[in-house]
Coordinates of C-alpha atoms in Angstrom, one line a residue:
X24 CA 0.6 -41.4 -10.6
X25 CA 2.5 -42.0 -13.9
X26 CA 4.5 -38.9 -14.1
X27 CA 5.5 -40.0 -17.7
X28 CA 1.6 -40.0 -18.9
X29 CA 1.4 -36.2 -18.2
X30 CA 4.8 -35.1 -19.6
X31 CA 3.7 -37.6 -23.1
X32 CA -0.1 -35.9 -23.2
X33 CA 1.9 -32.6 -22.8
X34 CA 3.9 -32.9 -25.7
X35 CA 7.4 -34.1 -24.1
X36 CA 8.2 -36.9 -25.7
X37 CA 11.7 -39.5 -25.8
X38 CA 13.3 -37.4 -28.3
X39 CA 12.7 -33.6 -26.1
X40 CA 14.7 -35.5 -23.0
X41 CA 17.7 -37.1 -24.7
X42 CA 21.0 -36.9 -24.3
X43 CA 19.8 -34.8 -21.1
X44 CA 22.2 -34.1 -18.5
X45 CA 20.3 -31.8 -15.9
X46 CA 18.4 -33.7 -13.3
X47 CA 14.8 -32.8 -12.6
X48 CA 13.5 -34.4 -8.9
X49 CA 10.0 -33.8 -8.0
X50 CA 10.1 -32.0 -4.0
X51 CA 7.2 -34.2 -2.9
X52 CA 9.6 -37.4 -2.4
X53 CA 13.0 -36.4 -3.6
X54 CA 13.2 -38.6 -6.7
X55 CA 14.1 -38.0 -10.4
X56 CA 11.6 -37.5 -12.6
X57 CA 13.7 -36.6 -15.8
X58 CA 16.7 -35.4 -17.1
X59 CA 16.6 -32.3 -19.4
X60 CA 19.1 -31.4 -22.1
X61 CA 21.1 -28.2 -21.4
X62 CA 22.2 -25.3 -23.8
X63 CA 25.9 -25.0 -24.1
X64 CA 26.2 -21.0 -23.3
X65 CA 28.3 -20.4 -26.7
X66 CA 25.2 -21.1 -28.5
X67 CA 23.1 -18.4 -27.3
X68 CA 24.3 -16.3 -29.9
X69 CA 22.7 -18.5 -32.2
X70 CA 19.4 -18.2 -30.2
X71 CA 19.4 -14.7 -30.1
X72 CA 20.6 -14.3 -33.8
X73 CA 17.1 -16.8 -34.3
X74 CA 15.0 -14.1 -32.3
X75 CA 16.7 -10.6 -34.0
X76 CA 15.3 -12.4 -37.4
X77 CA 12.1 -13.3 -36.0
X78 CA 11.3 -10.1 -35.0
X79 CA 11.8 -8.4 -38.2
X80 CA 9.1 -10.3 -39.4
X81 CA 6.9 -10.1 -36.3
X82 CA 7.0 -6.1 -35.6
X83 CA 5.5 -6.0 -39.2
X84 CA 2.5 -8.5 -38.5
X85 CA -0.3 -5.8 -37.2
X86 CA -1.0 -6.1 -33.2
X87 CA -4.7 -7.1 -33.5
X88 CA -3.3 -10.4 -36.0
X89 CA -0.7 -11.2 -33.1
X90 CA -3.3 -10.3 -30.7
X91 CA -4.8 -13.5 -32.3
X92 CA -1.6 -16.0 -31.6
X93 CA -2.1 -14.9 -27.9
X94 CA -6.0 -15.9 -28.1
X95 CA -5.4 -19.2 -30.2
X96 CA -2.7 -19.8 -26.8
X97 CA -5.5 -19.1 -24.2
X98 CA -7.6 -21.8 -25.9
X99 CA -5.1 -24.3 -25.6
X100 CA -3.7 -23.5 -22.0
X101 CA -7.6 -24.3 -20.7
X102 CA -7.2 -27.2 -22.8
X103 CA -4.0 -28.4 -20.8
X104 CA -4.8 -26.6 -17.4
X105 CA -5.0 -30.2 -15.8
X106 CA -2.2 -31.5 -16.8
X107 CA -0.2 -28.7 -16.6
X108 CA -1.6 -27.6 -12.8
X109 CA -0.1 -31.2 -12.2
X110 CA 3.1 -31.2 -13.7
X111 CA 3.3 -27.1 -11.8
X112 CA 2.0 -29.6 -8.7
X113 CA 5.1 -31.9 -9.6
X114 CA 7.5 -29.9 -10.2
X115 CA 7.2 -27.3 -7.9
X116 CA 5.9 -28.8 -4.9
X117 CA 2.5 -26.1 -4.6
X118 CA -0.7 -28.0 -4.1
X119 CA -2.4 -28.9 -7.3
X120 CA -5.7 -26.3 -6.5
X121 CA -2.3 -23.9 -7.1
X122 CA -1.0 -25.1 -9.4
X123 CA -4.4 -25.0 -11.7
X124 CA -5.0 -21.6 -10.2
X125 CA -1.2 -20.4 -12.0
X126 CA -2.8 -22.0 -15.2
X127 CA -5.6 -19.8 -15.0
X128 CA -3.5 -16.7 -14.5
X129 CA -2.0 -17.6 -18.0
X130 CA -5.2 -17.5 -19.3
X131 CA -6.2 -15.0 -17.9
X132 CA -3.4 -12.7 -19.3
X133 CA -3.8 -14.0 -22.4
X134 CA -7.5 -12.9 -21.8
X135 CA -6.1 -9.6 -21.0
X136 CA -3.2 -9.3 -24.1
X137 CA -5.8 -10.0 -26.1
X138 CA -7.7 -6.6 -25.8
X139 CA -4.4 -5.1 -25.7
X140 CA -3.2 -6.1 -28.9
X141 CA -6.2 -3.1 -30.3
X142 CA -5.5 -0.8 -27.2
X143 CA -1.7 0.3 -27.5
X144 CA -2.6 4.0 -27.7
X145 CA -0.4 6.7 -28.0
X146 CA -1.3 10.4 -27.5
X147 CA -1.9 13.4 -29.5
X148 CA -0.1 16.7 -28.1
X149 CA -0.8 20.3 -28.6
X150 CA 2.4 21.9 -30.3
X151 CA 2.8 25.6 -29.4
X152 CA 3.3 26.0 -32.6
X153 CA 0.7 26.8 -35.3
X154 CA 0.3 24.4 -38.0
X155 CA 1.9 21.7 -36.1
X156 CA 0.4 18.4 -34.3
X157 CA 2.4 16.2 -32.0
X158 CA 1.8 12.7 -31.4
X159 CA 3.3 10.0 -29.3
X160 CA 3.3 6.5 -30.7
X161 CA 4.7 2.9 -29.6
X162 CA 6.7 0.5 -31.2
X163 CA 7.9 -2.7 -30.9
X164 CA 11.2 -3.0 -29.4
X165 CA 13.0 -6.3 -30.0
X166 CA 13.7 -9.6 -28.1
X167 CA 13.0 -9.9 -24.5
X168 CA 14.6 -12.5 -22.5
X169 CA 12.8 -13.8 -19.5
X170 CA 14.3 -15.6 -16.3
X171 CA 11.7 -17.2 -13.9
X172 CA 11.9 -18.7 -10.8
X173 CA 10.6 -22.2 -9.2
X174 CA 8.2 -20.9 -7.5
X175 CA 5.7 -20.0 -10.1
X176 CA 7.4 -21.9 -13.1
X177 CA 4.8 -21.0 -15.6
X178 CA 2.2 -18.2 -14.4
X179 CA 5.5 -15.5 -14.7
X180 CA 6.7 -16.7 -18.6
X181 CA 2.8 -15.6 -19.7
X182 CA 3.1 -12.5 -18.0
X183 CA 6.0 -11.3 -20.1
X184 CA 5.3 -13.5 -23.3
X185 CA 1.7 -12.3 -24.1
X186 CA 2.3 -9.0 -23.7
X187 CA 5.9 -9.1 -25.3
X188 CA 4.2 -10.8 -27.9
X189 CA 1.3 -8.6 -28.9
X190 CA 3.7 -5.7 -28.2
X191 CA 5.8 -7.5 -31.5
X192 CA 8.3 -8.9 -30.1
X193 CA 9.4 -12.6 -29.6
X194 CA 10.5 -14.4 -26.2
X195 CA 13.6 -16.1 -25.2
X196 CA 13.0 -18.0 -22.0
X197 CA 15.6 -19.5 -19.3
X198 CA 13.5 -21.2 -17.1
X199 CA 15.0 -21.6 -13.4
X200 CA 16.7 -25.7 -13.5
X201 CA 14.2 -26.7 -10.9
X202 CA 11.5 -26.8 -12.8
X203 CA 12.6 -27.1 -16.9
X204 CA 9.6 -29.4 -17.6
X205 CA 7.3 -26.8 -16.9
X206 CA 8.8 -24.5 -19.5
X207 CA 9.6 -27.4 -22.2
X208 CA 5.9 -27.8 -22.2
X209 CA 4.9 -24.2 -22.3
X210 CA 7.0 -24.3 -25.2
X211 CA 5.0 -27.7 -26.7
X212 CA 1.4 -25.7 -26.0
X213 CA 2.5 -22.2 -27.7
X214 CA 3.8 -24.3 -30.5
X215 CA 0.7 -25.8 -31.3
X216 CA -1.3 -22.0 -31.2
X217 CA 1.6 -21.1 -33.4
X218 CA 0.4 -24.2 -35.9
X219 CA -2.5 -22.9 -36.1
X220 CA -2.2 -19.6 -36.1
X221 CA 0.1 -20.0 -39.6
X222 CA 2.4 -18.3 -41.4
X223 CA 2.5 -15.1 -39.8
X224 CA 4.4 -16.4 -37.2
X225 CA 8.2 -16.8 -37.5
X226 CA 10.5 -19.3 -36.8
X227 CA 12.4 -18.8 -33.6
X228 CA 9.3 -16.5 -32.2
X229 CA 9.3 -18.2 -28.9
X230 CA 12.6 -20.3 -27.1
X231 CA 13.5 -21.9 -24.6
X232 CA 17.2 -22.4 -23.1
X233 CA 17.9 -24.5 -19.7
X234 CA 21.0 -24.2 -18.3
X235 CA 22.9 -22.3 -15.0
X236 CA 24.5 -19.3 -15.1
X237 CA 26.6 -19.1 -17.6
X238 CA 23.8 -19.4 -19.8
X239 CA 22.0 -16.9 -18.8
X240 CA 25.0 -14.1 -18.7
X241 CA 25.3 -15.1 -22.2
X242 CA 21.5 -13.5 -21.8
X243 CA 21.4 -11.2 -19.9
X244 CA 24.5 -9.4 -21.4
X245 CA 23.8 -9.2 -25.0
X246 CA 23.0 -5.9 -26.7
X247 CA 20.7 -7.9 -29.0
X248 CA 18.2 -8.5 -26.3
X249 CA 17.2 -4.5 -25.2
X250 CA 14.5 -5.8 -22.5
X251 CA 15.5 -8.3 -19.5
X252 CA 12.4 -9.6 -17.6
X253 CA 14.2 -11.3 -14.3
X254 CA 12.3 -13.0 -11.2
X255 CA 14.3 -14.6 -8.3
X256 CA 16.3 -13.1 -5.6
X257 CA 17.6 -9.9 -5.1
X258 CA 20.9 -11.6 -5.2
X259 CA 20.1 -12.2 -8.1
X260 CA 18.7 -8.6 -9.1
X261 CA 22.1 -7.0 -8.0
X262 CA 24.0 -9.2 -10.4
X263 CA 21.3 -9.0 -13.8
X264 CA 20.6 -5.1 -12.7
X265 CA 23.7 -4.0 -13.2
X266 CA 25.1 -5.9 -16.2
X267 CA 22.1 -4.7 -18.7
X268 CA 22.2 -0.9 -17.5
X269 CA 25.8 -1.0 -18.2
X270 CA 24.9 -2.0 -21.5
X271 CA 22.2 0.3 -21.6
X272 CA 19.3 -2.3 -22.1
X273 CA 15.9 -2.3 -19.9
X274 CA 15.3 -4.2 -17.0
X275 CA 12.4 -5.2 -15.6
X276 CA 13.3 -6.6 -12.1
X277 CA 10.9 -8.8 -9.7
X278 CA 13.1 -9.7 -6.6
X279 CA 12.5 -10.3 -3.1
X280 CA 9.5 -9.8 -0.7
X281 CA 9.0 -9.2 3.1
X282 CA 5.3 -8.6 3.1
X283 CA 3.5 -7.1 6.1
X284 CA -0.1 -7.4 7.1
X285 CA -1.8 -4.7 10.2
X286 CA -4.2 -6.1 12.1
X287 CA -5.9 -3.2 13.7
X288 CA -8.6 -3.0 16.9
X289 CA -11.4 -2.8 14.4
X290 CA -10.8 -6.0 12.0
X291 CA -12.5 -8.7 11.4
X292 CA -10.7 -11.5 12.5
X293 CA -12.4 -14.4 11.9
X294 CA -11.2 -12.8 8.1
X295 CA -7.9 -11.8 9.4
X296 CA -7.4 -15.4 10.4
X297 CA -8.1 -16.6 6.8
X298 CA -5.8 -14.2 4.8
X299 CA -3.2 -14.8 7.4
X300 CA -3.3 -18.8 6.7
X301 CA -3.3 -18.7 3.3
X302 CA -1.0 -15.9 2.9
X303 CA 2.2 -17.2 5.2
X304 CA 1.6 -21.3 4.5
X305 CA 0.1 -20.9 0.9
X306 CA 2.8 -22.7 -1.6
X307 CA 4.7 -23.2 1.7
X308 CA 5.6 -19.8 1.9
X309 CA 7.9 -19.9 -1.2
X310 CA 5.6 -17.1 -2.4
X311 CA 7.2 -14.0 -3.3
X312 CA 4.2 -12.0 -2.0
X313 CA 3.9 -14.5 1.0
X314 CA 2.9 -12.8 4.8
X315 CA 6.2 -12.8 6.7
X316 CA 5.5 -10.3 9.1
X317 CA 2.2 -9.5 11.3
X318 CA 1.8 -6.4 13.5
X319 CA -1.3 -6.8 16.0
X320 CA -2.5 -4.3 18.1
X321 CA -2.5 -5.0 21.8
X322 CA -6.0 -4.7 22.3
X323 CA -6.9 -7.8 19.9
X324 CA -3.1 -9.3 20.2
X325 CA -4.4 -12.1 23.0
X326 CA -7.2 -13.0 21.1
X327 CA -5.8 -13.3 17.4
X328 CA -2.6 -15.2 18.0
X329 CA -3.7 -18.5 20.1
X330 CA -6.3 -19.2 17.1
X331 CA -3.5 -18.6 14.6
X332 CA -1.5 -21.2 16.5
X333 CA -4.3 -23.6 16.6
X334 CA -5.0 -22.9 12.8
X335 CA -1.4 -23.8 12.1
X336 CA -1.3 -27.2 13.8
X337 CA -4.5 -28.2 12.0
X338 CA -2.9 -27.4 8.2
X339 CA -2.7 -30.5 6.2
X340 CA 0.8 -31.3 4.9
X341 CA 1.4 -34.1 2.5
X342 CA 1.5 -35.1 -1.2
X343 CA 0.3 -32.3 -2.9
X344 CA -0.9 -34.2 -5.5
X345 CA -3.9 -35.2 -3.1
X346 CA -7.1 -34.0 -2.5
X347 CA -7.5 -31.7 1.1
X348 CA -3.5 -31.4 1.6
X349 CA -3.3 -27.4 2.4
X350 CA 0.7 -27.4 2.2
X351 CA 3.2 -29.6 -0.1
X352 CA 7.2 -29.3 0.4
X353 CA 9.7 -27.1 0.5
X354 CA 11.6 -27.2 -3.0
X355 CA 14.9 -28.7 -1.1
X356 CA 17.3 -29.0 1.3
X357 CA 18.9 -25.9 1.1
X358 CA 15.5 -24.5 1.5
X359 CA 15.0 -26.2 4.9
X360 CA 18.3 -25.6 6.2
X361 CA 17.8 -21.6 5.5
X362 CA 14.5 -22.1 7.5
X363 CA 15.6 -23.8 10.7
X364 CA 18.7 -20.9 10.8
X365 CA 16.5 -18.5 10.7
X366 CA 14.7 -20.1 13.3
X367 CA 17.6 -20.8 15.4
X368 CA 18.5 -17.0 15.0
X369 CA 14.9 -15.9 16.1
X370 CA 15.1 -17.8 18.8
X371 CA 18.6 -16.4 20.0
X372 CA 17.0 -12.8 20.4
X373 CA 15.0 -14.0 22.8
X374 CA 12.0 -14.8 20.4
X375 CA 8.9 -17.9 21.2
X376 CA 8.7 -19.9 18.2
X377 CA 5.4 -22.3 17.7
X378 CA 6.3 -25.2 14.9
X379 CA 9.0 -25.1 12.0
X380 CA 10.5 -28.7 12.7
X381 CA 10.4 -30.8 10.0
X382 CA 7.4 -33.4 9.5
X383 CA 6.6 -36.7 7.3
X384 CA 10.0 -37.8 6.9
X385 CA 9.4 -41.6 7.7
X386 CA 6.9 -41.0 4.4
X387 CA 9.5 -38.8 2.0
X388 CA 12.4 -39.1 3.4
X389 CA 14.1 -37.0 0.2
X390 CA 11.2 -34.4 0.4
X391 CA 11.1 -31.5 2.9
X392 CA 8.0 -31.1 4.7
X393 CA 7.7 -28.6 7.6
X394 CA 5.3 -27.5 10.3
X395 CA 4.5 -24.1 9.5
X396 CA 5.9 -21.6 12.0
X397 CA 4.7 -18.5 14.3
X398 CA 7.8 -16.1 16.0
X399 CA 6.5 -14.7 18.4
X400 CA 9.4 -11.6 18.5
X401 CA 9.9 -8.9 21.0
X402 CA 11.0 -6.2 18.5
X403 CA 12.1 -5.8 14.8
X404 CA 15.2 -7.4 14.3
X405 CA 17.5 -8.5 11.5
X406 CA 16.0 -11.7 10.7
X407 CA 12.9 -10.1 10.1
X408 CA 14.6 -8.1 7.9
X409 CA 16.1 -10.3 5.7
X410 CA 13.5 -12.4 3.6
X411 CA 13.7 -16.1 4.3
X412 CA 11.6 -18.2 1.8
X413 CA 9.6 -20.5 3.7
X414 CA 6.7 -21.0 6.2
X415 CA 7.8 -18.8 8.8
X416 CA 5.7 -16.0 10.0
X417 CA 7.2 -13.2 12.3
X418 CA 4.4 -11.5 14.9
X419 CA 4.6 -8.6 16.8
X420 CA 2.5 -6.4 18.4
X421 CA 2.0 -2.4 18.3
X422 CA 0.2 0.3 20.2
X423 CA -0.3 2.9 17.1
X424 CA -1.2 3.1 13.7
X425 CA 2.1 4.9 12.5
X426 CA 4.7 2.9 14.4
X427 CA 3.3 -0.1 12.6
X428 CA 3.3 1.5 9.3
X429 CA 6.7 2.6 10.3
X430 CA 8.0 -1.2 11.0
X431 CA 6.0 -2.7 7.9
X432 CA 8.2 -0.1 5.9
X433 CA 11.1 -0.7 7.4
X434 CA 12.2 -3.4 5.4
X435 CA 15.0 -3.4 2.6
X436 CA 12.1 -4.8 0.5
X437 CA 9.0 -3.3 -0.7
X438 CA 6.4 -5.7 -2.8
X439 CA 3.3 -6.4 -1.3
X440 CA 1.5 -5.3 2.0
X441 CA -2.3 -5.4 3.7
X442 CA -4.0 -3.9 6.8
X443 CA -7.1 -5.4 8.1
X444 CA -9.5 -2.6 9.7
X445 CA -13.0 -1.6 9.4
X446 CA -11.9 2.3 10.4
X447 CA -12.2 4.1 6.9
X448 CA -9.5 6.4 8.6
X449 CA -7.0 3.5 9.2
X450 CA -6.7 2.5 6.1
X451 CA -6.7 5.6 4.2
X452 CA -3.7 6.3 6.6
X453 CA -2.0 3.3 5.1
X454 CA -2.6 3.9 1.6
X455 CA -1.8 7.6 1.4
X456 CA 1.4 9.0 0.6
X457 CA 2.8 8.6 4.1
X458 CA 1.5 5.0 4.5
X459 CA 2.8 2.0 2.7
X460 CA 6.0 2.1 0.3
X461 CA 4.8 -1.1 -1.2
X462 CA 4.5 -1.7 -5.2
X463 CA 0.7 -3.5 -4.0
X464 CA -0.7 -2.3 -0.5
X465 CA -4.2 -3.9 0.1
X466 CA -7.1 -3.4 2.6
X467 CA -8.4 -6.6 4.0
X468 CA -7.1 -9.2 1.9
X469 CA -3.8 -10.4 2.3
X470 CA -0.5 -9.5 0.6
X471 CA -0.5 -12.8 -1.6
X472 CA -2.9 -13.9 -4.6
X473 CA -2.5 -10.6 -7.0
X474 CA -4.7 -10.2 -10.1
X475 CA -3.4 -9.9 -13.4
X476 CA -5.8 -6.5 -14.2
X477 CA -2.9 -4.7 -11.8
X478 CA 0.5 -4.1 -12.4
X479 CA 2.3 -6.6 -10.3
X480 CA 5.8 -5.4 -8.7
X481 CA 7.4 -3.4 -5.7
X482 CA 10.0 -0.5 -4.4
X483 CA 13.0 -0.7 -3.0
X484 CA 15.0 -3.9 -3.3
X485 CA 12.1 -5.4 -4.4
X486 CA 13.6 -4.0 -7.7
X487 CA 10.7 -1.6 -9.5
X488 CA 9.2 -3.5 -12.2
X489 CA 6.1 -3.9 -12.8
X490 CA 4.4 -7.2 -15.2
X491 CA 0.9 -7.9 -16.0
X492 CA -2.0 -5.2 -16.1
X493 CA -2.4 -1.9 -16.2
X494 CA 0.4 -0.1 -18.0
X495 CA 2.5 -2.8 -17.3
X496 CA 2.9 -3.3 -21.2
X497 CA 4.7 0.1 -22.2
X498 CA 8.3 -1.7 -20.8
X499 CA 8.3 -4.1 -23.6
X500 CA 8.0 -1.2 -26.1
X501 CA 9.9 1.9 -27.8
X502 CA 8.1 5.2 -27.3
X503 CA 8.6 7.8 -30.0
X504 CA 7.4 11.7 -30.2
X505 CA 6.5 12.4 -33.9
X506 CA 6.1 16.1 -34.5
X507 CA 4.4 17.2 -37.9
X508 CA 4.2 20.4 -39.6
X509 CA 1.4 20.3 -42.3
X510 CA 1.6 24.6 -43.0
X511 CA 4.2 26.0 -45.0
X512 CA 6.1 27.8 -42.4
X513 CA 8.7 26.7 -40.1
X514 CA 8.3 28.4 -37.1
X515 CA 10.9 27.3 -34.1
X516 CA 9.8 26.3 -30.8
X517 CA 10.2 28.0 -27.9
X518 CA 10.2 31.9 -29.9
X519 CA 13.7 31.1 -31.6
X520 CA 14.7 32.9 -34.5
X521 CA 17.2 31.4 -36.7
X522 CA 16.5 33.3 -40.1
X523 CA 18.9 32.5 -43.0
X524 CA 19.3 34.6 -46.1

């Protein structure tokens, strides 16, 4: 494939790569595909300065109008889903049915922001006092910067950026450097809604910054920027967290996952087997809502695991790029070295470990291809604990319901989680208030592949934000309580009397 054909039908052209100096190299072999210019961190205040003006103008524009931009950018995202789901494909090392399925989750919440843009309701209070009326309205709030991660380089930008943008305010991305040609030509498609959307949109309503992470304290640190939207680690999370609370500024924090699935005695698990494939080796494993831990119950443990192992030495690995490959790369060394430690470590508690080794390395010898692996572990220990991002899937059995739910929560982490049973009781166990402390628990689908109707986030380490659906939008907005007196009295709440002569 000529790499350069997508990136020119995209929009990157000569002039958007010169002068770069940060290497891009695709995962599936290893070899450079560009290099990207990078923002010198003493010119974010110049970016930022370029988004505080934009947003004067854009809070004005009324939220149905910029519900429109958002529209205009769902038309041309189906128009580049191909070539984008490719360059996701080449950039990120997912298979390319994921990466046109991220695409779609773009359009999709632009789908969504759309209808938003006339639904951001407030609510009208009773005052207990007469001639009085409370309301509750919402307001735009100002920039909001967004830090992604590699592993879905685009699908997590549109989360925040069509609601931030129908909530009136603009964007300022800093894309992870793994994958800055994703976000340059994000950047290239919302540019041409913008054209022809017009005038109503400012200049400076939507940037992008590549660079480490000096560039994005320079972010993440500024009072001008009140709402952070950051995906990675929770590493990560402990260093952005703090730095915009001490500032006072909002966070909205997606970190790590450790997701559990229950397979209980009534499941289906010719299903169970599915979700369980898809969920541990989908994007090979890099998911943050990826299965990394499966509790079976004795009574079906013997018949579910041998047909897991089976399924797992049948799951194509290769290009992703090509048709029927199930599993592409690792992002990169560092990603397979983390693996085969945890692997090592498993094994050292006494653990039987079925694949992990690496694979296809006469073919792409600079890419990082791995069996996918089952742990068979004895108990719960700290490598279980601790979220490892790969293909690794850590199995265990139990005897009762609540000593499973027990383990699953017994995890730093708290994002996603599923129980597969046909025992109505089961698994309104796990989704009552004494059953999963996950931001998503599911019954019979896996932990991984989350809608955008649903607010998307978890507990715990895991951070507490919540992106997409539901009420998700109310973080990129200022809430205000208006009380109005229309009689001609002023009478005090709560009974006070405060009379003056």
């Amino acid at each position: 494939m000529n790499y350069a054909e997508i990136l020119t039908r995209l929009g990157i052209g000569e002039a958007d790569l010169a002068g770069g100096s940060l290497a891009v190299r695709t995962p599936i072999d290893g070899s450079e595909i560009a290099k990207v210019p990078e923002l010198a961190p003493e010119k974010m205040a110049d970016v930022i300065a370029t988004s505080k003006a934009a947003f004067k103008k854009w809070r004005m524009v009324p939220a149905p109008r910029r519900g429109e931009l958002v529209r205009l950018l769902g038309e041309e995202l189906r128009a580049a889903k191909d070539d984008l789901g490719q360059l996701v494909t080449l950039e990120a090392g997912k298979i390319f049915q994921e990466g046109l399925g991220e695409v779609q989750e773009m359009i999709d919440i632009c789908d969504f922001a759309v209808g938003l843009s006339r639904q951001l309701y407030g609510l009208t209070i009773a005052s207990e006092r007469p001639g009085h009326r409370m309301q509750e309205t919402w307001h735009p709030i100002g920039p909001v910067g967004i830090i992604s991660a590699f592993n879905f380089p685009v699908a997590v930008w549109s989360w925040n950026a069509a609601l931030a943008l129908v909530c009136g305010n603009p964007v300022i991305w800093k894309p992870s450097e793994k994958t800055p040609l994703t976000a340059l030509a994000c950047q290239k498609i919302l540019e041409k809604a913008i054209a022809r959307f017009g005038d109503d949109a400012p200049a400076g309503l939507s940037q992008v910054v590549i660079g480490g992470a000096a560039l994005g304290e320079a972010l993440v640190t500024s009072e001008d920027v009140p709402v952070i939207s950051a995906t990675g680690s929770t590493r990560m999370g402990r260093i952005v967290g703090p730095k915009v609370a001490e500032r006072f500024g909002r966070s909205i924090l997606e970190l790590g996952g450790n997701n559990a699935m229950i397979v209980s005695p009534t499941a289906d698990l010719e299903m169970a087997v599915r979700a369980i494939v898809f969920s541990a080796v989908g994007t090979a494993g890099q998911r943050c809502t990826t299965l990394r831990r499966l509790f079976v119950h004795d009574s079906v443990y013997d018949q579910l695991i041998p047909r897991l192992v089976k399924a797992y030495a049948g799951v194509p690995a290769g290009n992703p790029l090509e048709q029927g490959v199930l599993m592409g790369p690792l992002i990169d060394s560092d990603s397979f070295d983390r693996m085969q430690g945890s692997l090592a470590a498993a094994k050292e508690t006494g653990a039987t470990v079925h694949g992990g080794a690496r694979q296809l390395e006469d073919k792409f010898p600079n890419g990082y291809y791995v069996t996918p692996a089952i742990v068979e572990m004895k108990s719960q220990e700290q490598v279980m604990k601790d979220e490892t991002f790969a293909p690794i899937l850590y199995v265990m059995r139990y005897s009762d319901l609540d000593d499973a739910i027990d383990m699953q929560n017994d995890v730093p982490q708290g994002l996603s989680s599923c129980i597969f049973s046909t025992d109505v009781r089961e698994t309104e166990a796990f989704l009552s208030d004494a059953g999963s402390d996950c931001g998503i628990a599911n019954v019979n689908i896996g932990p991984s592949g989350a809608e955008i109707g649903g607010a998307f986030g978890g507990e715990k380490e895991t951070g507490g934000g919540r992106e997409s659906g539901s009420d998700a939008w109310k973080a990129y907005m200022r809430r205000a309580t208006n009380t109005i007196n229309y009689s001609r009295e002023l009478p005090l709440a709560q009974g006070i009397k405060f009379d003056i002569d």
